[in-house]
mmCIF file of C-alpha atoms and ligand atoms in Angstrom:
data_model
loop_
_atom_site.group_PDB
_atom_site.id
_atom_site.type_symbol
_atom_site.label_atom_id
_atom_site.label_comp_id
_atom_site.label_asym_id
_atom_site.label_seq_id
_atom_site.Cartn_x
_atom_site.Cartn_y
_atom_site.Cartn_z
ATOM 1 C CA UNK M 1 -93.523 9.875 -33.975
ATOM 2 C CA UNK M 2 -93.180 7.996 -37.219
ATOM 3 C CA UNK M 3 -91.101 5.005 -36.187
ATOM 4 C CA UNK M 4 -89.265 2.976 -38.833
ATOM 5 C CA UNK M 5 -90.158 -0.279 -37.065
ATOM 6 C CA UNK M 6 -92.454 -1.016 -34.130
ATOM 7 C CA UNK M 7 -90.937 -4.086 -32.544
ATOM 8 C CA UNK M 8 -92.707 -6.275 -29.998
ATOM 9 C CA UNK M 9 -90.101 -7.828 -27.689
ATOM 10 C CA UNK M 10 -91.703 -10.533 -25.546
ATOM 11 C CA UNK M 11 -90.092 -11.494 -22.232
ATOM 12 C CA UNK M 12 -88.201 -8.200 -22.129
ATOM 13 C CA UNK M 13 -88.244 -8.042 -18.330
ATOM 14 C CA UNK M 14 -86.309 -11.316 -18.090
ATOM 15 C CA UNK M 15 -82.592 -11.939 -18.212
ATOM 16 C CA UNK M 16 -81.778 -12.015 -21.943
ATOM 17 C CA UNK M 17 -84.790 -9.900 -22.947
ATOM 18 C CA UNK M 18 -83.653 -6.985 -20.783
ATOM 19 C CA UNK M 19 -80.250 -7.007 -22.490
ATOM 20 C CA UNK M 20 -81.893 -7.143 -25.928
ATOM 21 C CA UNK M 21 -84.118 -4.186 -25.028
ATOM 22 C CA UNK M 22 -81.198 -2.169 -23.637
ATOM 23 C CA UNK M 23 -79.254 -2.718 -26.865
ATOM 24 C CA UNK M 24 -82.196 -1.967 -29.196
ATOM 25 C CA UNK M 25 -83.540 1.212 -27.534
ATOM 26 C CA UNK M 26 -80.109 2.831 -27.493
ATOM 27 C CA UNK M 27 -78.861 1.664 -30.871
ATOM 28 C CA UNK M 28 -82.090 2.290 -32.795
ATOM 29 C CA UNK M 29 -83.851 5.496 -31.651
ATOM 30 C CA UNK M 30 -85.793 5.253 -34.922
ATOM 31 C CA UNK M 31 -87.546 2.073 -33.662
ATOM 32 C CA UNK M 32 -90.322 1.820 -31.097
ATOM 33 C CA UNK M 33 -89.597 -1.044 -28.693
ATOM 34 C CA UNK M 34 -92.671 -2.512 -26.994
ATOM 35 C CA UNK M 35 -91.776 -4.809 -24.112
ATOM 36 C CA UNK M 36 -94.563 -7.320 -23.439
ATOM 37 C CA UNK M 37 -94.033 -9.366 -20.287
ATOM 38 C CA UNK M 38 -96.208 -11.244 -17.801
ATOM 39 C CA UNK M 39 -93.751 -10.478 -14.971
ATOM 40 C CA UNK M 40 -93.556 -14.034 -13.673
ATOM 41 C CA UNK M 41 -91.079 -14.787 -10.879
ATOM 42 C CA UNK M 42 -88.352 -14.415 -13.573
ATOM 43 C CA UNK M 43 -89.439 -11.038 -14.924
ATOM 44 C CA UNK M 44 -88.397 -7.900 -13.109
ATOM 45 C CA UNK M 45 -88.818 -4.303 -14.255
ATOM 46 C CA UNK M 46 -85.848 -3.354 -12.077
ATOM 47 C CA UNK M 47 -83.807 -4.876 -14.929
ATOM 48 C CA UNK M 48 -84.857 -1.980 -17.165
ATOM 49 C CA UNK M 49 -84.772 0.992 -14.763
ATOM 50 C CA UNK M 50 -82.042 2.623 -16.863
ATOM 51 C CA UNK M 51 -84.125 2.690 -20.063
ATOM 52 C CA UNK M 52 -87.731 3.116 -18.943
ATOM 53 C CA UNK M 53 -87.593 6.910 -19.349
ATOM 54 C CA UNK M 54 -86.649 6.686 -23.047
ATOM 55 C CA UNK M 55 -89.360 7.844 -25.432
ATOM 56 C CA UNK M 56 -88.939 4.906 -27.840
ATOM 57 C CA UNK M 57 -89.605 2.350 -25.064
ATOM 58 C CA UNK M 58 -93.005 1.110 -23.848
ATOM 59 C CA UNK M 59 -93.951 -1.596 -21.366
ATOM 60 C CA UNK M 60 -97.141 -3.669 -21.539
ATOM 61 C CA UNK M 61 -97.932 -6.240 -18.856
ATOM 62 C CA UNK M 62 -99.640 -9.326 -20.253
ATOM 63 C CA UNK M 63 -99.623 -13.000 -21.058
ATOM 64 C CA UNK M 64 -98.663 -14.289 -24.515
ATOM 65 C CA UNK M 65 -101.166 -17.144 -24.154
ATOM 66 C CA UNK M 66 -104.083 -14.683 -24.071
ATOM 67 C CA UNK M 67 -105.214 -14.608 -27.731
ATOM 68 C CA UNK M 68 -107.607 -11.653 -27.731
ATOM 69 C CA UNK M 69 -105.323 -9.531 -25.562
ATOM 70 C CA UNK M 70 -102.307 -10.210 -27.793
ATOM 71 C CA UNK M 71 -104.297 -9.406 -30.918
ATOM 72 C CA UNK M 72 -105.142 -6.061 -29.337
ATOM 73 C CA UNK M 73 -101.468 -5.402 -28.503
ATOM 74 C CA UNK M 74 -100.528 -5.937 -32.170
ATOM 75 C CA UNK M 75 -103.252 -3.465 -33.173
ATOM 76 C CA UNK M 76 -102.661 -0.865 -30.446
ATOM 77 C CA UNK M 77 -98.948 -0.564 -31.244
ATOM 78 C CA UNK M 78 -99.192 -1.349 -34.958
ATOM 79 C CA UNK M 79 -96.515 -4.026 -34.525
ATOM 80 C CA UNK M 80 -94.245 -4.536 -37.563
ATOM 81 C CA UNK M 81 -91.767 -7.065 -36.111
ATOM 82 C CA UNK M 82 -91.399 -9.503 -33.219
ATOM 83 C CA UNK M 83 -88.416 -10.656 -31.196
ATOM 84 C CA UNK M 84 -89.854 -13.474 -29.114
ATOM 85 C CA UNK M 85 -88.052 -14.351 -25.887
ATOM 86 C CA UNK M 86 -90.887 -14.902 -23.393
ATOM 87 C CA UNK M 87 -90.652 -18.407 -22.017
ATOM 88 C CA UNK M 88 -90.487 -20.559 -18.974
ATOM 89 C CA UNK M 89 -86.741 -21.119 -19.046
ATOM 90 C CA UNK M 90 -85.530 -23.271 -16.149
ATOM 91 C CA UNK M 91 -84.985 -27.007 -16.727
ATOM 92 C CA UNK M 92 -85.415 -27.998 -13.060
ATOM 93 C CA UNK M 93 -88.791 -26.266 -12.892
ATOM 94 C CA UNK M 94 -89.856 -28.055 -16.086
ATOM 95 C CA UNK M 95 -89.056 -31.384 -14.434
ATOM 96 C CA UNK M 96 -91.181 -30.444 -11.409
ATOM 97 C CA UNK M 97 -94.105 -29.228 -13.538
ATOM 98 C CA UNK M 98 -94.115 -29.342 -17.355
ATOM 99 C CA UNK M 99 -97.544 -27.772 -17.940
ATOM 100 C CA UNK M 100 -96.526 -24.105 -17.547
ATOM 101 C CA UNK M 101 -93.840 -24.828 -20.156
ATOM 102 C CA UNK M 102 -96.385 -26.235 -22.591
ATOM 103 C CA UNK M 103 -98.658 -23.245 -22.059
ATOM 104 C CA UNK M 104 -96.146 -20.418 -22.395
ATOM 105 C CA UNK M 105 -93.525 -21.956 -24.684
ATOM 106 C CA UNK M 106 -95.801 -23.856 -27.062
ATOM 107 C CA UNK M 107 -99.306 -22.356 -26.854
ATOM 108 C CA UNK M 108 -97.960 -18.835 -26.275
ATOM 109 C CA UNK M 109 -95.643 -19.072 -29.281
ATOM 110 C CA UNK M 110 -98.371 -20.395 -31.599
ATOM 111 C CA UNK M 111 -100.636 -17.623 -30.375
ATOM 112 C CA UNK M 112 -98.013 -14.988 -31.285
ATOM 113 C CA UNK M 113 -97.448 -16.600 -34.684
ATOM 114 C CA UNK M 114 -101.201 -16.371 -35.358
ATOM 115 C CA UNK M 115 -101.286 -12.699 -34.301
ATOM 116 C CA UNK M 116 -98.334 -11.872 -36.573
ATOM 117 C CA UNK M 117 -99.883 -13.765 -39.461
ATOM 118 C CA UNK M 118 -103.219 -11.947 -39.094
ATOM 119 C CA UNK M 119 -101.596 -8.548 -38.658
ATOM 120 C CA UNK M 120 -99.067 -8.826 -41.501
ATOM 121 C CA UNK M 121 -101.248 -10.587 -44.080
ATOM 122 C CA UNK M 122 -100.734 -8.947 -47.470
ATOM 123 C CA UNK M 123 -97.902 -6.613 -46.404
ATOM 124 C CA UNK M 124 -94.102 -6.924 -46.615
ATOM 125 C CA UNK M 125 -90.866 -6.338 -44.706
ATOM 126 C CA UNK M 126 -91.695 -7.958 -41.398
ATOM 127 C CA UNK M 127 -89.612 -10.289 -39.206
ATOM 128 C CA UNK M 128 -90.693 -12.772 -36.546
ATOM 129 C CA UNK M 129 -87.454 -13.659 -34.747
ATOM 130 C CA UNK M 130 -87.882 -16.640 -32.448
ATOM 131 C CA UNK M 131 -85.200 -16.978 -29.765
ATOM 132 C CA UNK M 132 -84.490 -20.599 -28.915
ATOM 133 C CA UNK M 133 -81.909 -22.827 -27.306
ATOM 134 C CA UNK M 134 -79.295 -25.388 -28.293
ATOM 135 C CA UNK M 135 -80.990 -27.792 -25.854
ATOM 136 C CA UNK M 136 -83.449 -28.743 -28.632
ATOM 137 C CA UNK M 137 -80.625 -30.809 -30.192
ATOM 138 C CA UNK M 138 -80.402 -33.115 -27.165
ATOM 139 C CA UNK M 139 -77.178 -34.224 -25.507
ATOM 140 C CA UNK M 140 -73.716 -34.758 -27.043
ATOM 141 C CA UNK M 141 -71.156 -37.456 -26.233
ATOM 142 C CA UNK M 142 -67.487 -36.606 -25.777
ATOM 143 C CA UNK M 143 -67.037 -35.276 -29.310
ATOM 144 C CA UNK M 144 -69.001 -33.360 -31.944
ATOM 145 C CA UNK M 145 -70.850 -30.049 -32.017
ATOM 146 C CA UNK M 146 -74.479 -29.034 -32.595
ATOM 147 C CA UNK M 147 -74.947 -27.749 -36.136
ATOM 148 C CA UNK M 148 -78.080 -26.146 -37.592
ATOM 149 C CA UNK M 149 -78.709 -29.435 -39.401
ATOM 150 C CA UNK M 150 -78.399 -31.616 -36.267
ATOM 151 C CA UNK M 151 -81.714 -33.478 -35.835
ATOM 152 C CA UNK M 152 -83.841 -32.285 -32.932
ATOM 153 C CA UNK M 153 -83.748 -34.668 -29.961
ATOM 154 C CA UNK M 154 -85.052 -32.784 -26.902
ATOM 155 C CA UNK M 155 -84.846 -34.687 -23.643
ATOM 156 C CA UNK M 156 -86.196 -32.431 -20.874
ATOM 157 C CA UNK M 157 -89.716 -30.997 -20.678
ATOM 158 C CA UNK M 158 -88.120 -27.543 -21.165
ATOM 159 C CA UNK M 159 -86.250 -28.510 -24.318
ATOM 160 C CA UNK M 160 -89.260 -30.469 -25.620
ATOM 161 C CA UNK M 161 -91.407 -27.352 -25.274
ATOM 162 C CA UNK M 162 -88.788 -25.183 -27.012
ATOM 163 C CA UNK M 163 -88.350 -27.764 -29.799
ATOM 164 C CA UNK M 164 -92.095 -27.816 -30.285
ATOM 165 C CA UNK M 165 -92.193 -24.020 -30.539
ATOM 166 C CA UNK M 166 -89.334 -24.084 -33.081
ATOM 167 C CA UNK M 167 -91.288 -26.598 -35.186
ATOM 168 C CA UNK M 168 -94.357 -24.345 -35.139
ATOM 169 C CA UNK M 169 -92.235 -21.352 -36.164
ATOM 170 C CA UNK M 170 -90.885 -23.309 -39.138
ATOM 171 C CA UNK M 171 -94.362 -24.638 -39.937
ATOM 172 C CA UNK M 172 -95.718 -21.066 -40.153
ATOM 173 C CA UNK M 173 -92.898 -20.212 -42.558
ATOM 174 C CA UNK M 174 -93.495 -23.203 -44.810
ATOM 175 C CA UNK M 175 -97.295 -23.203 -44.636
ATOM 176 C CA UNK M 176 -98.190 -19.517 -44.590
ATOM 177 C CA UNK M 177 -94.946 -17.838 -45.690
ATOM 178 C CA UNK M 178 -94.611 -15.995 -42.348
ATOM 179 C CA UNK M 179 -91.178 -14.259 -42.428
ATOM 180 C CA UNK M 180 -89.498 -16.063 -39.538
ATOM 181 C CA UNK M 181 -85.908 -16.301 -38.303
ATOM 182 C CA UNK M 182 -84.669 -18.636 -35.569
ATOM 183 C CA UNK M 183 -81.645 -18.561 -33.316
ATOM 184 C CA UNK M 184 -80.490 -21.427 -31.092
ATOM 185 C CA UNK M 185 -78.048 -20.251 -28.459
ATOM 186 C CA UNK M 186 -75.903 -22.011 -25.862
ATOM 187 C CA UNK M 187 -76.000 -21.266 -22.098
ATOM 188 C CA UNK M 188 -75.923 -17.555 -21.280
ATOM 189 C CA UNK M 189 -74.426 -15.843 -18.255
ATOM 190 C CA UNK M 190 -74.108 -12.203 -17.165
ATOM 191 C CA UNK M 191 -75.810 -9.514 -15.113
ATOM 192 C CA UNK M 192 -79.525 -9.691 -14.222
ATOM 193 C CA UNK M 193 -79.769 -13.500 -14.443
ATOM 194 C CA UNK M 194 -82.177 -14.985 -11.951
ATOM 195 C CA UNK M 195 -80.105 -16.811 -9.305
ATOM 196 C CA UNK M 196 -81.652 -20.216 -9.934
ATOM 197 C CA UNK M 197 -79.312 -20.829 -12.903
ATOM 198 C CA UNK M 198 -75.866 -22.268 -12.250
ATOM 199 C CA UNK M 199 -73.589 -19.204 -12.418
ATOM 200 C CA UNK M 200 -75.623 -16.630 -10.439
ATOM 201 C CA UNK M 201 -76.699 -19.311 -7.963
ATOM 202 C CA UNK M 202 -73.077 -20.200 -7.257
ATOM 203 C CA UNK M 203 -72.001 -16.536 -7.035
ATOM 204 C CA UNK M 204 -74.800 -15.802 -4.574
ATOM 205 C CA UNK M 205 -74.112 -18.876 -2.449
ATOM 206 C CA UNK M 206 -70.351 -18.258 -2.377
ATOM 207 C CA UNK M 207 -71.028 -14.689 -1.266
ATOM 208 C CA UNK M 208 -73.319 -15.893 1.523
ATOM 209 C CA UNK M 209 -71.093 -18.882 2.401
ATOM 210 C CA UNK M 210 -73.904 -21.317 1.660
ATOM 211 C CA UNK M 211 -73.480 -24.870 0.228
ATOM 212 C CA UNK M 212 -72.742 -24.998 -3.528
ATOM 213 C CA UNK M 213 -75.006 -27.746 -4.917
ATOM 214 C CA UNK M 214 -73.218 -29.545 -7.784
ATOM 215 C CA UNK M 215 -75.494 -32.070 -9.504
ATOM 216 C CA UNK M 216 -74.098 -35.621 -9.847
ATOM 217 C CA UNK M 217 -70.306 -35.595 -10.147
ATOM 218 C CA UNK M 218 -70.059 -32.200 -11.852
ATOM 219 C CA UNK M 219 -68.727 -33.685 -15.110
ATOM 220 C CA UNK M 220 -71.576 -32.370 -17.291
ATOM 221 C CA UNK M 221 -70.423 -29.839 -19.862
ATOM 222 C CA UNK M 222 -72.032 -26.559 -20.911
ATOM 223 C CA UNK M 223 -70.887 -24.048 -23.546
ATOM 224 C CA UNK M 224 -71.119 -20.525 -22.063
ATOM 225 C CA UNK M 225 -71.782 -17.223 -23.803
ATOM 226 C CA UNK M 226 -71.911 -13.703 -22.327
ATOM 227 C CA UNK M 227 -75.491 -12.424 -22.529
ATOM 228 C CA UNK M 228 -74.445 -9.119 -24.131
ATOM 229 C CA UNK M 229 -72.876 -11.118 -26.975
ATOM 230 C CA UNK M 230 -76.117 -13.092 -27.359
ATOM 231 C CA UNK M 231 -78.025 -9.788 -27.587
ATOM 232 C CA UNK M 232 -75.643 -8.578 -30.297
ATOM 233 C CA UNK M 233 -76.120 -11.867 -32.187
ATOM 234 C CA UNK M 234 -79.904 -11.377 -32.036
ATOM 235 C CA UNK M 235 -79.460 -7.850 -33.402
ATOM 236 C CA UNK M 236 -77.352 -9.173 -36.296
ATOM 237 C CA UNK M 237 -79.701 -12.074 -37.109
ATOM 238 C CA UNK M 238 -82.806 -9.882 -36.826
ATOM 239 C CA UNK M 239 -81.347 -7.380 -39.305
ATOM 240 C CA UNK M 240 -79.176 -9.474 -41.630
ATOM 241 C CA UNK M 241 -80.178 -13.123 -41.206
ATOM 242 C CA UNK M 242 -82.014 -14.865 -44.018
ATOM 243 C CA UNK M 243 -85.771 -15.446 -43.716
ATOM 244 C CA UNK M 244 -86.647 -19.064 -42.917
ATOM 245 C CA UNK M 245 -83.145 -19.835 -41.582
ATOM 246 C CA UNK M 246 -81.836 -20.968 -38.208
ATOM 247 C CA UNK M 247 -78.572 -19.677 -36.737
ATOM 248 C CA UNK M 248 -76.648 -21.357 -33.917
ATOM 249 C CA UNK M 249 -75.064 -18.917 -31.463
ATOM 250 C CA UNK M 250 -72.188 -19.829 -29.151
ATOM 251 C CA UNK M 251 -68.619 -19.018 -28.215
ATOM 252 C CA UNK M 252 -66.709 -22.339 -28.380
ATOM 253 C CA UNK M 253 -66.395 -22.215 -24.620
ATOM 254 C CA UNK M 254 -66.962 -25.616 -23.006
ATOM 255 C CA UNK M 255 -66.545 -26.099 -19.277
ATOM 256 C CA UNK M 256 -67.424 -28.943 -16.929
ATOM 257 C CA UNK M 257 -69.698 -27.698 -14.168
ATOM 258 C CA UNK M 258 -67.138 -28.606 -11.516
ATOM 259 C CA UNK M 259 -64.269 -26.748 -13.206
ATOM 260 C CA UNK M 260 -66.506 -23.721 -13.574
ATOM 261 C CA UNK M 261 -67.535 -23.798 -9.911
ATOM 262 C CA UNK M 262 -63.860 -24.133 -8.902
ATOM 263 C CA UNK M 263 -63.000 -21.137 -11.070
ATOM 264 C CA UNK M 264 -65.776 -19.031 -9.501
ATOM 265 C CA UNK M 265 -64.733 -20.055 -5.976
ATOM 266 C CA UNK M 266 -61.124 -19.010 -6.583
ATOM 267 C CA UNK M 267 -62.097 -15.761 -8.313
ATOM 268 C CA UNK M 268 -64.435 -14.788 -5.492
ATOM 269 C CA UNK M 269 -61.961 -15.752 -2.757
ATOM 270 C CA UNK M 270 -59.616 -13.257 -4.384
ATOM 271 C CA UNK M 271 -62.234 -10.506 -4.746
ATOM 272 C CA UNK M 272 -63.610 -10.976 -1.228
ATOM 273 C CA UNK M 273 -60.182 -11.239 0.346
ATOM 274 C CA UNK M 274 -60.865 -14.744 1.611
ATOM 275 C CA UNK M 275 -58.227 -17.387 2.202
ATOM 276 C CA UNK M 276 -57.352 -19.315 -0.998
ATOM 277 C CA UNK M 277 -59.485 -22.480 -1.186
ATOM 278 C CA UNK M 278 -62.056 -21.281 1.378
ATOM 279 C CA UNK M 279 -65.052 -21.260 -0.985
ATOM 280 C CA UNK M 280 -64.233 -24.625 -2.584
ATOM 281 C CA UNK M 281 -65.009 -26.149 0.815
ATOM 282 C CA UNK M 282 -68.658 -25.160 0.284
ATOM 283 C CA UNK M 283 -69.034 -27.500 -2.712
ATOM 284 C CA UNK M 284 -71.690 -30.153 -1.992
ATOM 285 C CA UNK M 285 -72.418 -32.941 -4.458
ATOM 286 C CA UNK M 286 -76.196 -33.459 -4.575
ATOM 287 C CA UNK M 287 -78.568 -35.893 -6.298
ATOM 288 C CA UNK M 288 -78.252 -35.599 -10.066
ATOM 289 C CA UNK M 289 -80.934 -33.867 -12.154
ATOM 290 C CA UNK M 290 -83.344 -36.392 -13.709
ATOM 291 C CA UNK M 291 -82.370 -37.076 -17.350
ATOM 292 C CA UNK M 292 -79.423 -34.655 -17.016
ATOM 293 C CA UNK M 293 -78.029 -33.843 -20.496
ATOM 294 C CA UNK M 294 -74.305 -34.639 -20.561
ATOM 295 C CA UNK M 295 -72.808 -32.127 -22.941
ATOM 296 C CA UNK M 296 -73.849 -29.134 -25.061
ATOM 297 C CA UNK M 297 -71.487 -27.501 -27.569
ATOM 298 C CA UNK M 298 -72.317 -25.197 -30.452
ATOM 299 C CA UNK M 299 -70.825 -24.913 -33.908
ATOM 300 C CA UNK M 300 -71.339 -21.191 -34.591
ATOM 301 C CA UNK M 301 -69.531 -21.108 -37.945
ATOM 302 C CA UNK M 302 -72.683 -20.227 -39.913
ATOM 303 C CA UNK M 303 -73.392 -16.959 -38.067
ATOM 304 C CA UNK M 304 -69.687 -16.133 -38.176
ATOM 305 C CA UNK M 305 -69.176 -16.737 -41.904
ATOM 306 C CA UNK M 306 -72.581 -15.464 -43.124
ATOM 307 C CA UNK M 307 -73.179 -12.556 -40.785
ATOM 308 C CA UNK M 308 -69.725 -11.771 -39.402
ATOM 309 C CA UNK M 309 -70.725 -12.206 -35.732
ATOM 310 C CA UNK M 310 -68.232 -13.395 -33.097
ATOM 311 C CA UNK M 311 -68.237 -13.006 -29.300
ATOM 312 C CA UNK M 312 -66.612 -9.775 -28.098
ATOM 313 C CA UNK M 313 -64.961 -10.949 -24.869
ATOM 314 C CA UNK M 314 -63.418 -14.052 -23.294
ATOM 315 C CA UNK M 315 -65.136 -16.140 -20.628
ATOM 316 C CA UNK M 316 -62.638 -14.962 -18.018
ATOM 317 C CA UNK M 317 -63.429 -11.304 -18.805
ATOM 318 C CA UNK M 318 -67.167 -12.000 -18.805
ATOM 319 C CA UNK M 319 -67.053 -13.831 -15.475
ATOM 320 C CA UNK M 320 -65.060 -11.008 -13.943
ATOM 321 C CA UNK M 321 -67.687 -8.456 -15.015
ATOM 322 C CA UNK M 322 -70.512 -10.742 -13.913
ATOM 323 C CA UNK M 323 -69.131 -11.395 -10.430
ATOM 324 C CA UNK M 324 -68.512 -7.655 -9.983
ATOM 325 C CA UNK M 325 -72.103 -6.908 -11.014
ATOM 326 C CA UNK M 326 -73.526 -9.356 -8.455
ATOM 327 C CA UNK M 327 -71.217 -8.020 -5.745
ATOM 328 C CA UNK M 328 -72.340 -4.455 -6.490
ATOM 329 C CA UNK M 329 -76.048 -5.295 -6.792
ATOM 330 C CA UNK M 330 -76.814 -7.353 -3.707
ATOM 331 C CA UNK M 331 -80.109 -5.502 -3.177
ATOM 332 C CA UNK M 332 -81.301 -6.685 -6.619
ATOM 333 C CA UNK M 333 -80.744 -10.319 -5.662
ATOM 334 C CA UNK M 334 -82.465 -9.833 -2.318
ATOM 335 C CA UNK M 335 -85.529 -8.163 -3.814
ATOM 336 C CA UNK M 336 -86.121 -10.852 -6.440
ATOM 337 C CA UNK M 337 -85.362 -13.874 -4.261
ATOM 338 C CA UNK M 338 -88.188 -13.308 -1.836
ATOM 339 C CA UNK M 339 -91.658 -14.854 -2.083
ATOM 340 C CA UNK M 340 -92.377 -17.549 -4.642
ATOM 341 C CA UNK M 341 -88.729 -18.293 -5.335
ATOM 342 C CA UNK M 342 -87.922 -19.025 -1.708
ATOM 343 C CA UNK M 343 -90.941 -21.348 -1.397
ATOM 344 C CA UNK M 344 -89.975 -23.237 -4.559
ATOM 345 C CA UNK M 345 -86.410 -23.855 -3.466
ATOM 346 C CA UNK M 346 -87.357 -24.750 0.079
ATOM 347 C CA UNK M 347 -89.532 -27.532 -1.308
ATOM 348 C CA UNK M 348 -87.004 -28.607 -3.897
ATOM 349 C CA UNK M 349 -84.115 -29.078 -1.516
ATOM 350 C CA UNK M 350 -86.341 -30.761 1.075
ATOM 351 C CA UNK M 351 -86.907 -33.596 -1.393
ATOM 352 C CA UNK M 352 -83.244 -34.362 -1.807
HETATM 353 P P1 NAD Y 1 -86.040 -15.666 -18.168
HETATM 354 O O1 NAD Y 1 -86.731 -16.784 -17.455
HETATM 355 O O2 NAD Y 1 -85.018 -14.859 -17.458
HETATM 356 O O3 NAD Y 1 -87.124 -14.623 -18.706
HETATM 357 C C1 NAD Y 1 -88.323 -15.020 -19.299
HETATM 358 C C2 NAD Y 1 -89.251 -13.816 -19.335
HETATM 359 O O4 NAD Y 1 -90.479 -14.226 -19.970
HETATM 360 C C3 NAD Y 1 -89.627 -13.267 -17.956
HETATM 361 O O5 NAD Y 1 -89.507 -11.858 -17.947
HETATM 362 C C4 NAD Y 1 -91.071 -13.702 -17.768
HETATM 363 O O6 NAD Y 1 -91.824 -12.805 -16.953
HETATM 364 C C5 NAD Y 1 -91.570 -13.724 -19.212
HETATM 365 N N1 NAD Y 1 -92.725 -14.629 -19.391
HETATM 366 C C6 NAD Y 1 -92.833 -15.913 -18.980
HETATM 367 N N2 NAD Y 1 -94.038 -16.413 -19.309
HETATM 368 C C7 NAD Y 1 -94.687 -15.425 -19.973
HETATM 369 C C8 NAD Y 1 -95.973 -15.332 -20.586
HETATM 370 N N3 NAD Y 1 -96.817 -16.373 -20.568
HETATM 371 N N4 NAD Y 1 -96.325 -14.180 -21.190
HETATM 372 C C9 NAD Y 1 -95.467 -13.114 -21.203
HETATM 373 N N5 NAD Y 1 -94.255 -13.141 -20.623
HETATM 374 C C10 NAD Y 1 -93.867 -14.285 -20.024
HETATM 375 O O7 NAD Y 1 -85.455 -16.318 -19.483
HETATM 376 P P2 NAD Y 1 -84.098 -16.000 -20.281
HETATM 377 O O8 NAD Y 1 -83.013 -16.804 -19.694
HETATM 378 O O9 NAD Y 1 -83.958 -14.544 -20.410
HETATM 379 O O10 NAD Y 1 -84.462 -16.637 -21.696
HETATM 380 C C11 NAD Y 1 -85.119 -15.865 -22.698
HETATM 381 C C12 NAD Y 1 -85.316 -16.729 -23.933
HETATM 382 O O11 NAD Y 1 -84.057 -17.181 -24.409
HETATM 383 C C13 NAD Y 1 -86.157 -17.982 -23.677
HETATM 384 O O12 NAD Y 1 -86.988 -18.181 -24.791
HETATM 385 C C14 NAD Y 1 -85.122 -19.095 -23.566
HETATM 386 O O13 NAD Y 1 -85.666 -20.319 -23.985
HETATM 387 C C15 NAD Y 1 -84.048 -18.607 -24.514
HETATM 388 N N6 NAD Y 1 -82.678 -19.041 -24.211
HETATM 389 C C16 NAD Y 1 -82.165 -18.898 -22.949
HETATM 390 C C17 NAD Y 1 -80.837 -19.280 -22.705
HETATM 391 C C18 NAD Y 1 -80.221 -19.094 -21.345
HETATM 392 O O14 NAD Y 1 -79.093 -19.547 -21.123
HETATM 393 N N7 NAD Y 1 -80.869 -18.437 -20.400
HETATM 394 C C19 NAD Y 1 -80.063 -19.819 -23.731
HETATM 395 C C20 NAD Y 1 -80.621 -19.949 -25.013
HETATM 396 C C21 NAD Y 1 -81.928 -19.544 -25.236
HETATM 397 P P1 TYD Y 2 -78.601 -24.409 -15.638
HETATM 398 O O1 TYD Y 2 -77.963 -23.104 -15.307
HETATM 399 O O2 TYD Y 2 -79.879 -24.774 -14.960
HETATM 400 O O3 TYD Y 2 -78.771 -24.439 -17.223
HETATM 401 P P2 TYD Y 2 -79.216 -25.676 -18.202
HETATM 402 O O4 TYD Y 2 -79.726 -26.784 -17.374
HETATM 403 O O5 TYD Y 2 -80.270 -25.043 -19.037
HETATM 404 O O6 TYD Y 2 -77.977 -26.029 -18.957
HETATM 405 O O7 TYD Y 2 -77.554 -25.561 -15.340
HETATM 406 C C1 TYD Y 2 -76.277 -25.576 -15.952
HETATM 407 C C2 TYD Y 2 -75.569 -26.838 -15.534
HETATM 408 O O8 TYD Y 2 -75.300 -26.780 -14.127
HETATM 409 C C3 TYD Y 2 -76.401 -28.096 -15.726
HETATM 410 O O9 TYD Y 2 -75.519 -29.157 -16.124
HETATM 411 C C4 TYD Y 2 -76.978 -28.389 -14.352
HETATM 412 C C5 TYD Y 2 -75.901 -27.873 -13.418
HETATM 413 N N1 TYD Y 2 -76.368 -27.322 -12.131
HETATM 414 C C6 TYD Y 2 -75.765 -27.747 -10.933
HETATM 415 O O10 TYD Y 2 -74.869 -28.601 -10.931
HETATM 416 N N2 TYD Y 2 -76.202 -27.195 -9.761
HETATM 417 C C7 TYD Y 2 -77.205 -26.262 -9.723
HETATM 418 O O11 TYD Y 2 -77.580 -25.806 -8.606
HETATM 419 C C8 TYD Y 2 -77.789 -25.833 -10.965
HETATM 420 C C9 TYD Y 2 -78.883 -24.818 -10.975
HETATM 421 C C10 TYD Y 2 -77.335 -26.384 -12.137
#
């Protein structure tokens, strides 16, 4: 088959990557989508069961830090474009052990940039889309929003590794003319998110009537976006964004952690037929995260005015869908929360 593009999507078995792949394989049958993933604790091929039979989808298991292997992948599949999502993504894990974050997020990204540069040297019409986070901008006070021009000020090992990768992406654009695009998105939520992140962790614990660990006093603020809307933003930036530019992605949707947990408790009490207020009783204030960023909030006016992208649904609608998905997919949560994950969390909570 003579595909119009042969896109390498890294980290496609993870949370956001699986949504990006689902969107791309259906919307663009004229593209070959090659999902390259190491299948760490966070990567799960169950996330892609519904698309794995499609002829324009391929899966390759591998590690983006492996230079010779990645070079071969670019050759074997004649890769024309990259959407790079593979990363170590959880802040608490980065605090426990930063080195995996340096390896995958920094070394792995530079390795991919080198492969793309070698492969595309002397030819045109390629895109290397690097998917990053708003956490590279640091932490906001009570007012203000992150803009694309906000100076980088990463404060956790996770955000430092992502900031470093962003700098390398820009350096490859300026130094070698590699056709890069960057997106920096706020916190995502939705189906298939590993239940170590706030929203799926709370949903799972409410369901199982386990304590709901709120860090510090719960006043920290995050700006939440439905993962399907993030995938559509990536699609728009990949196709229409300008080379060498960064785009912030977010939905003007700030919530304190405590208000969000209250909302989830009340929503789930309703859905599970529990007495009003029952789940709120599970809230447990625990030791704060080290160096906990206070507030994130995105100014997404550039992607809106330049590329016409806006979120498709409200937070309330998105949370409703998300809770329903977790309630209807309990076996998914059980299968991925065995093994390494259980060990990690046992140790983590023992320290508190
Ligand atoms: P995730 O942890 O769910 O998935 C990461 C995927 O990368 C997994 O499938 C994992 O197996 C794979 N991976 C990890 N190390 C690898 C390696 N060395 N080689 C190949 N594959 C490897 O992460 P996510 O939440 O889906 O995030 C995806 C990307 O989006 C990341 O780059 C993250 O920084 C960024 N991002 C995430 C959010 C969010 O709220 N989750 C927000 C903004 C940006
Ligand atoms: P998280 O989902 O880990 O995303 P990030 O740290 O990348 O923003 O956490 C979101 C917020 O929720 C953050 O302020 C930390 C807080 N949090 C809790 O209060 N309890 C928890 O168990 C977790 C995982 C997070």
